[in-house]
Tab-separated table of C-alpha atoms (C1' of nucleotides) in Angstrom:
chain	number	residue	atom	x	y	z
A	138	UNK	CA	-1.253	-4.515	3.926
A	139	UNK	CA	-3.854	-2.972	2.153
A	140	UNK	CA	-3.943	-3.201	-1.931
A	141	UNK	CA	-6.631	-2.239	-4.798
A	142	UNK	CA	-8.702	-5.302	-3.185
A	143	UNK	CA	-8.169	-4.548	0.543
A	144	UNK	CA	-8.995	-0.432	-0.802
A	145	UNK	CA	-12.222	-1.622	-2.723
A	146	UNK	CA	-13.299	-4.043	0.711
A	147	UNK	CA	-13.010	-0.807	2.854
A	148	UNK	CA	-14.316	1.535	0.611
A	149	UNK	CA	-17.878	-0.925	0.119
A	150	UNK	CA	-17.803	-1.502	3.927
A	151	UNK	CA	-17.488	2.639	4.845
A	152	UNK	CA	-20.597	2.973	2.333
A	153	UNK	CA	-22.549	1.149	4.355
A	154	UNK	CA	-21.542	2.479	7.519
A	155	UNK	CA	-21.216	6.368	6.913
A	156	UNK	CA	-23.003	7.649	3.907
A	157	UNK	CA	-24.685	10.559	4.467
A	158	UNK	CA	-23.085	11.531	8.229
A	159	UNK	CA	-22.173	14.964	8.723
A	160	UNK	CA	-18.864	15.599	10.126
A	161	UNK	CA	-18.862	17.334	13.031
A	162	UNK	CA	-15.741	17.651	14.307
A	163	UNK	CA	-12.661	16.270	13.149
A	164	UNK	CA	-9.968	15.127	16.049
A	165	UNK	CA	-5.852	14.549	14.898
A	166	UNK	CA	-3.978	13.474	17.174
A	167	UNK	CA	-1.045	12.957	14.602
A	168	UNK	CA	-0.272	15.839	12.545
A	169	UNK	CA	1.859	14.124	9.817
A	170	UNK	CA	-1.195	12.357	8.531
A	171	UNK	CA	-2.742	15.655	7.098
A	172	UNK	CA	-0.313	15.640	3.793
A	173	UNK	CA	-1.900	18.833	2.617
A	174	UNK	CA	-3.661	21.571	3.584
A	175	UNK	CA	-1.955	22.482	6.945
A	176	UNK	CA	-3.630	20.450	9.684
A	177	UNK	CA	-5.580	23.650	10.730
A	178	UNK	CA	-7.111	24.150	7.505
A	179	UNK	CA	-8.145	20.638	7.324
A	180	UNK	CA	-10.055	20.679	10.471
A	181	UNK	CA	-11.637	24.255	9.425
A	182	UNK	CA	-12.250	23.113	5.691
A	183	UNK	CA	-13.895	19.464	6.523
A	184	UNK	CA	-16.406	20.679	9.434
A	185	UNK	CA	-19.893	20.301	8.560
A	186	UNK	CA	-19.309	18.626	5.401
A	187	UNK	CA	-21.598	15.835	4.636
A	188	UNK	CA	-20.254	12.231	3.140
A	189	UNK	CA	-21.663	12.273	-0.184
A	190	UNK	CA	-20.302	9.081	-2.073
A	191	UNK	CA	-17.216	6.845	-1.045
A	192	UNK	CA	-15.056	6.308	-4.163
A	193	UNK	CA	-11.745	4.506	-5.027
A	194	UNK	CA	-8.711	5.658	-7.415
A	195	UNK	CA	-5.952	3.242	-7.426
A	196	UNK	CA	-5.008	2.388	-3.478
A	197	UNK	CA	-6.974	5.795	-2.781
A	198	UNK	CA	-10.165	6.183	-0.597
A	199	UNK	CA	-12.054	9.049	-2.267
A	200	UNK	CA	-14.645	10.573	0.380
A	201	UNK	CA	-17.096	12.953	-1.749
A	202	UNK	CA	-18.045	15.541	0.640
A	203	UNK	CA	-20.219	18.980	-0.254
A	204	UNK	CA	-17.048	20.705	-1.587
A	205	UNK	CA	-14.070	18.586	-1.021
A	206	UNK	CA	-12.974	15.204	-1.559
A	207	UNK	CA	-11.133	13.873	1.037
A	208	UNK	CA	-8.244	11.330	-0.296
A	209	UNK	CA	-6.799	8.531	2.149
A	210	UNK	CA	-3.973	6.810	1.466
A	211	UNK	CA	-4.118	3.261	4.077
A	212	UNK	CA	-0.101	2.458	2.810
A	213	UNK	CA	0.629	-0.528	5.055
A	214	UNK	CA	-1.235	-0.573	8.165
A	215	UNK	CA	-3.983	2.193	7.975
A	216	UNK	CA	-7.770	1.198	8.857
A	217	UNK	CA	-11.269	2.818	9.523
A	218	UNK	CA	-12.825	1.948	12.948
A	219	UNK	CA	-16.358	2.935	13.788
A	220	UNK	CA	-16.615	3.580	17.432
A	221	UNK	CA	-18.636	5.559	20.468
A	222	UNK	CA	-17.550	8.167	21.655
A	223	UNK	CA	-16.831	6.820	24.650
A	224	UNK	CA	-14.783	4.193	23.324
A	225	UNK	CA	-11.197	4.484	24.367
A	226	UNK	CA	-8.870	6.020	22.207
A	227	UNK	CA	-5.695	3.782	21.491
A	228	UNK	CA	-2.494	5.185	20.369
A	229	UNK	CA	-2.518	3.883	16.944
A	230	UNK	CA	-6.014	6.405	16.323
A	231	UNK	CA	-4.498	9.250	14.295
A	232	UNK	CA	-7.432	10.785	13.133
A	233	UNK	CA	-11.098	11.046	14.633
A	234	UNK	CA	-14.012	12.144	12.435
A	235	UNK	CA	-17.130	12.678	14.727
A	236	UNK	CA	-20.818	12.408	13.494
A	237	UNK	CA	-24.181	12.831	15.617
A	238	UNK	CA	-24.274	9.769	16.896
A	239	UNK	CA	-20.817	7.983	16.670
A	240	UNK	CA	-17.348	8.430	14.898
A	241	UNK	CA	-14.387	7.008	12.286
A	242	UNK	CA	-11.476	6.644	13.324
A	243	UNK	CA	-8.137	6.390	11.299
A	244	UNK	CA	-5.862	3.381	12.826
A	245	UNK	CA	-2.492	3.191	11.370
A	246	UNK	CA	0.238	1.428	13.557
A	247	UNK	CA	2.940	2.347	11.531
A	248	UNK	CA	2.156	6.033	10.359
A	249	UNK	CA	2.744	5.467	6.825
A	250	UNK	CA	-0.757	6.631	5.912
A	251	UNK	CA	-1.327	10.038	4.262
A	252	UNK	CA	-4.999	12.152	3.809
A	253	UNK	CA	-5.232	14.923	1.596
A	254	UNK	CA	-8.715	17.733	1.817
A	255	UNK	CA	-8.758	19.123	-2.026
A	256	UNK	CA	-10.582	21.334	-3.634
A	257	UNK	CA	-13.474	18.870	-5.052
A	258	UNK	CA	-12.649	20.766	-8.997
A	259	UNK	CA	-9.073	19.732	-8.465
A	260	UNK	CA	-8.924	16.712	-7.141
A	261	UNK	CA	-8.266	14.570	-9.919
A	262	UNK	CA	-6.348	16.960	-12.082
A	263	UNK	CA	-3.615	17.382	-9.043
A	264	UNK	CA	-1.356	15.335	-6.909
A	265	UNK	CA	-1.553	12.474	-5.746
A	266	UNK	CA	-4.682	11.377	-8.604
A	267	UNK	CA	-3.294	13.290	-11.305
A	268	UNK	CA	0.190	10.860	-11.399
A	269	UNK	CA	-1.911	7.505	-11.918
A	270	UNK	CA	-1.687	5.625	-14.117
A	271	UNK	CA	-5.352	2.832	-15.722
A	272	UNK	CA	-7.272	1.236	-13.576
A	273	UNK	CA	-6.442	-3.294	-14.127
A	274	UNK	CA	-10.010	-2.686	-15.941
A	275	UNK	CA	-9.309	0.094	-18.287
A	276	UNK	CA	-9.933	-0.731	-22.149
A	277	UNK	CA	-7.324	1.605	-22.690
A	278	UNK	CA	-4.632	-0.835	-20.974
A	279	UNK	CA	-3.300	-2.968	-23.273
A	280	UNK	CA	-0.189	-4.206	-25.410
A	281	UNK	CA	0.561	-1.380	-27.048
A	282	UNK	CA	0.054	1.199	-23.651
A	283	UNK	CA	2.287	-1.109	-21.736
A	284	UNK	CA	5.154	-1.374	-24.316
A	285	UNK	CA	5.373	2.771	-24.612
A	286	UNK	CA	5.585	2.640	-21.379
A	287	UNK	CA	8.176	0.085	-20.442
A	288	UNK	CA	10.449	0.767	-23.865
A	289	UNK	CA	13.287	2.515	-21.927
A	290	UNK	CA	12.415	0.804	-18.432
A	291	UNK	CA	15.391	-1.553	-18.273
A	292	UNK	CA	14.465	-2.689	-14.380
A	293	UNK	CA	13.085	-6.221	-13.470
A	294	UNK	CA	9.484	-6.581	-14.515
A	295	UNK	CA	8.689	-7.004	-10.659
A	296	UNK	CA	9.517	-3.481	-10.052
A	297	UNK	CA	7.895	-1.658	-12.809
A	298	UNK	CA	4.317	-3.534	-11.967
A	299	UNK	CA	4.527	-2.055	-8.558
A	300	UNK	CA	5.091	1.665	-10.631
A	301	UNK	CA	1.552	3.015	-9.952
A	302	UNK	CA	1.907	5.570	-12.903
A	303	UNK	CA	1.692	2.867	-15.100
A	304	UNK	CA	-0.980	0.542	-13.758
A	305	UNK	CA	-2.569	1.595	-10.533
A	306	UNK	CA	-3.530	-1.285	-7.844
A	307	UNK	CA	-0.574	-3.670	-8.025
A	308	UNK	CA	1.243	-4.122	-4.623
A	309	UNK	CA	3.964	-6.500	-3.796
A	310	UNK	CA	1.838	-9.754	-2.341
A	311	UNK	CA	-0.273	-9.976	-5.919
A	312	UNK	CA	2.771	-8.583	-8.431
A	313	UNK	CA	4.303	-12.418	-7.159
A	314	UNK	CA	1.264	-13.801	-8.026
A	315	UNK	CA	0.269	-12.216	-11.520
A	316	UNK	CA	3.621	-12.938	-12.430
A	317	UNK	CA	3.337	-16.562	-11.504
A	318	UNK	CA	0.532	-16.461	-13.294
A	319	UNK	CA	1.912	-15.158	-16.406
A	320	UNK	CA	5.076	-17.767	-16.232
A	321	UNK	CA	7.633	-14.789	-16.347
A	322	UNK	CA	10.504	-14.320	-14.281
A	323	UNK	CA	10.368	-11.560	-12.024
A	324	UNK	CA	14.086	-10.467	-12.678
A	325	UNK	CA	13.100	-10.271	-16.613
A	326	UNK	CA	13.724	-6.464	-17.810
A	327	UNK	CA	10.167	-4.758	-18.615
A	328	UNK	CA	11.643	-3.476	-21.760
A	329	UNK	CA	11.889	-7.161	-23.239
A	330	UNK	CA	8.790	-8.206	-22.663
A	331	UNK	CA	7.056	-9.534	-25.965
A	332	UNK	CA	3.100	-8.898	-27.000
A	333	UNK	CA	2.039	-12.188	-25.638
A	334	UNK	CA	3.470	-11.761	-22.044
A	335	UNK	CA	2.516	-8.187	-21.888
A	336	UNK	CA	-1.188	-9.174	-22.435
A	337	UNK	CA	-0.816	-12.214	-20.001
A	338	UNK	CA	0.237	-9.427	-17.298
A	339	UNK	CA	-2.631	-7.533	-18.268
A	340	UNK	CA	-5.119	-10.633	-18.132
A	341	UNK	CA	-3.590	-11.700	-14.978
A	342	UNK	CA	-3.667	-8.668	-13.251
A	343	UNK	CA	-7.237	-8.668	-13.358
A	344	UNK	CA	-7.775	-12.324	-12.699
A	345	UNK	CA	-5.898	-12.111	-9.242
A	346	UNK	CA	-7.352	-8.504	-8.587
A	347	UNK	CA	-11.181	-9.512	-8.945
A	348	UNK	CA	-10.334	-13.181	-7.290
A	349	UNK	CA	-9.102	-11.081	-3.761
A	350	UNK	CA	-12.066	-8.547	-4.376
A	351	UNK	CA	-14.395	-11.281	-4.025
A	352	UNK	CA	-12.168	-12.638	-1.438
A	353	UNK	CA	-12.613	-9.379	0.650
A	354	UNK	CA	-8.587	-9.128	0.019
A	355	UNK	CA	-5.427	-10.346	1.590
A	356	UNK	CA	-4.879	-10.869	5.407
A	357	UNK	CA	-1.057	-11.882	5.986
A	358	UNK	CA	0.082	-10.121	9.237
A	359	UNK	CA	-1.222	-12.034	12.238
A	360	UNK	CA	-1.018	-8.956	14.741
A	361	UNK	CA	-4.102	-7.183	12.099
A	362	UNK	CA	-6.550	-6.505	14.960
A	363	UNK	CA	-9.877	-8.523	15.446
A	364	UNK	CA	-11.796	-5.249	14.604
A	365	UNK	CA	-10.289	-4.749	10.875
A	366	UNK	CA	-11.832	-6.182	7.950
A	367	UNK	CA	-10.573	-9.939	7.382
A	368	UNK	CA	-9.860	-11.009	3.485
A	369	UNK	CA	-9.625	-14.662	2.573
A	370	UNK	CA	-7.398	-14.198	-0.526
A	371	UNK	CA	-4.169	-15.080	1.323
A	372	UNK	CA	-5.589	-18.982	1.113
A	373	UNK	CA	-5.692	-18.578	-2.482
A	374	UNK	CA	-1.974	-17.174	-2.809
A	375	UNK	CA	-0.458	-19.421	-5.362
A	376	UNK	CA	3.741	-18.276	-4.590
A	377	UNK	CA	3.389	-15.563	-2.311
A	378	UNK	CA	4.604	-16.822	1.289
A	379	UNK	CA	4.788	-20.187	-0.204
A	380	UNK	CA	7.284	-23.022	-0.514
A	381	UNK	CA	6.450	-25.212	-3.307
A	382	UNK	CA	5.374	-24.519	-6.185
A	383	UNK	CA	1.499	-25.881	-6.415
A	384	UNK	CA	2.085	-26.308	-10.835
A	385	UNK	CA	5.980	-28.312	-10.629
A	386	UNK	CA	5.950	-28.976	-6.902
A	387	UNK	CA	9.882	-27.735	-6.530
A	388	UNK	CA	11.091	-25.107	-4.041
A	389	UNK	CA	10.111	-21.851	-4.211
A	390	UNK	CA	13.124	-19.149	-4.738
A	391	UNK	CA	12.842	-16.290	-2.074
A	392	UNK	CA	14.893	-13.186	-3.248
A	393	UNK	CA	14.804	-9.608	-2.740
A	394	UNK	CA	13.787	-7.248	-5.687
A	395	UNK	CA	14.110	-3.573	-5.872
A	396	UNK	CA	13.966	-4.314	-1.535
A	397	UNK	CA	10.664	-6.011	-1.692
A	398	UNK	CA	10.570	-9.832	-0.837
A	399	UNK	CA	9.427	-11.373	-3.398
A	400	UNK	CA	8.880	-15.552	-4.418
A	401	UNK	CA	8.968	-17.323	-7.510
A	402	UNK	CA	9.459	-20.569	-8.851
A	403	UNK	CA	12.754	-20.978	-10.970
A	404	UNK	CA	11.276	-23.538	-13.239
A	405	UNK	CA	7.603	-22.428	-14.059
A	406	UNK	CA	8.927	-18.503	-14.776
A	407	UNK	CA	11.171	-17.935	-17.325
B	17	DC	C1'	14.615	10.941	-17.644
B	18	DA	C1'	16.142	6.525	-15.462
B	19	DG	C1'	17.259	4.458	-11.517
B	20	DG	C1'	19.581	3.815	-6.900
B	21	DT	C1'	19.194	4.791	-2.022
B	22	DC	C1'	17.214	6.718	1.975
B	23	DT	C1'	13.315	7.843	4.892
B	24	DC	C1'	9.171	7.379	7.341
B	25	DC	C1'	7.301	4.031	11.502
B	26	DT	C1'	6.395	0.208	14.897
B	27	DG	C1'	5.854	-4.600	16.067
B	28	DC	C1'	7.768	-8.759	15.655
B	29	DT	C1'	11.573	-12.026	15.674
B	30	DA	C1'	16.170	-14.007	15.347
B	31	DG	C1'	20.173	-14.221	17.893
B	32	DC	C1'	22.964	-13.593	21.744
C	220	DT	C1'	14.634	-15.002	30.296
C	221	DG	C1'	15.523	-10.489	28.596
C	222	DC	C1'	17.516	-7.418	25.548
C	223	DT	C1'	18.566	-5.442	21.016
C	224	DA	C1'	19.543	-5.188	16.103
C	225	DG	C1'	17.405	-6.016	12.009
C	226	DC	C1'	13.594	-6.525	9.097
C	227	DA	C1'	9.080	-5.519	6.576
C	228	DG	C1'	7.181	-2.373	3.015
C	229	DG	C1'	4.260	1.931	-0.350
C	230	DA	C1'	5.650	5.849	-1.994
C	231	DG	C1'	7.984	10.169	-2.093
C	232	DA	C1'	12.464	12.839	-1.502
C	233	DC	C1'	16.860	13.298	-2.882
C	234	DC	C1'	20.963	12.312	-5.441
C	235	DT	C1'	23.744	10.663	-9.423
DNA sequence: CAGGTCTCCTGCTAGC
DNA sequence: TGCTAGCAGGAGACCT
């Protein structure tokens, strides 16, 4: 399940693979993909457009193209093959960008994926880039942001890190583990967080984040196909998936927060 | 505005 | 062994 780390692994490995390719032709076989413009538009709009830069915003892919960025959104399941074109095309390939001498195609098992084809001006002054909230590594995230923000959020801490309006990049596998980290409880209310754990968060967050960049990210499911991109960071997982705590060696709790699984240790978080 | 619940999807798995 | 209900989960829609 791709997060900031899987985003940033993707995003390196597509610079290598298709700066500078013209698309040609653009293939969707799945409609609901194409959040905005209409499917018909996209194809129209993204023709002949060249791949400028490949940028990241949060758990956005930002393709820079001539006059357009092109956003993709991976959600659970989504990846980027490159292929021939004479490879066969599965039924999990939603969308099929063809250059001169190969193509990309968009894998998502699950569908949850979204692209958007804006305006390159509006981009980041409009949904979906427009609602996010710092980057782990912004010097404006600190203390004092994070209080404002969480003074009237009375929900468990575990929920509001996932809030991407806030911080951008947190998903569930590595909220478990900054939290861990930071020795707070996941059910503890965001609004009572003092100073001192708010920074922890915020030095956590990071620590975890650039750990599974350099990692290449987090591989959980075992059905992830043999093609995709394989992180290492789920051998570094310190609660997440786990059963004993690695600090105080006692059971790990497994609960549900907010719907998300989520694992803790009872005695090390308070 | 805050927050609860539902929805989108498919593959896997627990349970019969 | 074979079938099915239930589950997983990021983020937006919708409702209170």
């Amino acid at each position: 399940m791709p997060e900031l780390p899987e985003v940033e692994t993707v995003k390196e490995t597509l610079k290598k693979q298709i700066l500078n390719q013209k698309i040609l032709d653009v293939v969707v076989n799945y409609p609901n993909i194409i959040e905005k413009p209409s499917v018909e538009e996209f194809i129209k709009k993204i023709k002949n457009q060249t791949i400028i830069d490949i940028k990241r915003r949060g758990k956005w892919l930002l393709f820079e193209l001539n006059d357009y960025y092109l956003l993709s959104h991976l959600r659970m399941e989504g990846k980027y093959y490159i292929k021939n074109f004479d490879d066969e095309v599965t039924k999990h390939q939603h969308v099929i960008f063809k250059f001169k001498d190969f193509e990309l195609r968009y894998n998502d098992t699950r569908k949850f994926g979204r692209m958007y084809l804006l305006d390159k001006k509006d981009a980041y002054n409009t949904k979906p880039l427009n609602e996010l909230g710092y980057e782990p590594w912004d010097s404006k995230l600190n203390s004092d942001y994070l209080k404002e923000k969480y003074k009237n959020k009375k929900l468990p801490i575990k929920t509001v890190l996932l809030d991407q309006s806030i911080i951008v990049g947190i998903g569930n596998i590595y909220a478990d583990e900054v939290l861990y980290l930071s020795k707070i409880n996941p059910y503890k209310k965001a609004n009572t967080l003092t100073n001192e754990e708010l920074n922890n968060i915020i030095k956590n967050t990071k620590v975890v984040l650039e750990k599974a960049i350099q990692l290449g990210g987090t591989t959980i499911k075992s059905y992830t196909s043999s093609e995709g991109v394989h992180g290492k960071f789920q051998n570094e997982l310190l609660v997440h998936t786990k059963e004993e705590c690695p600090n105080c060696h006692k059971k790990i709790t497994k609960v549900k927060i907010n719907g998300r699984g989520t694992y803790y240790c009872e005695d090390c978080q308070k």
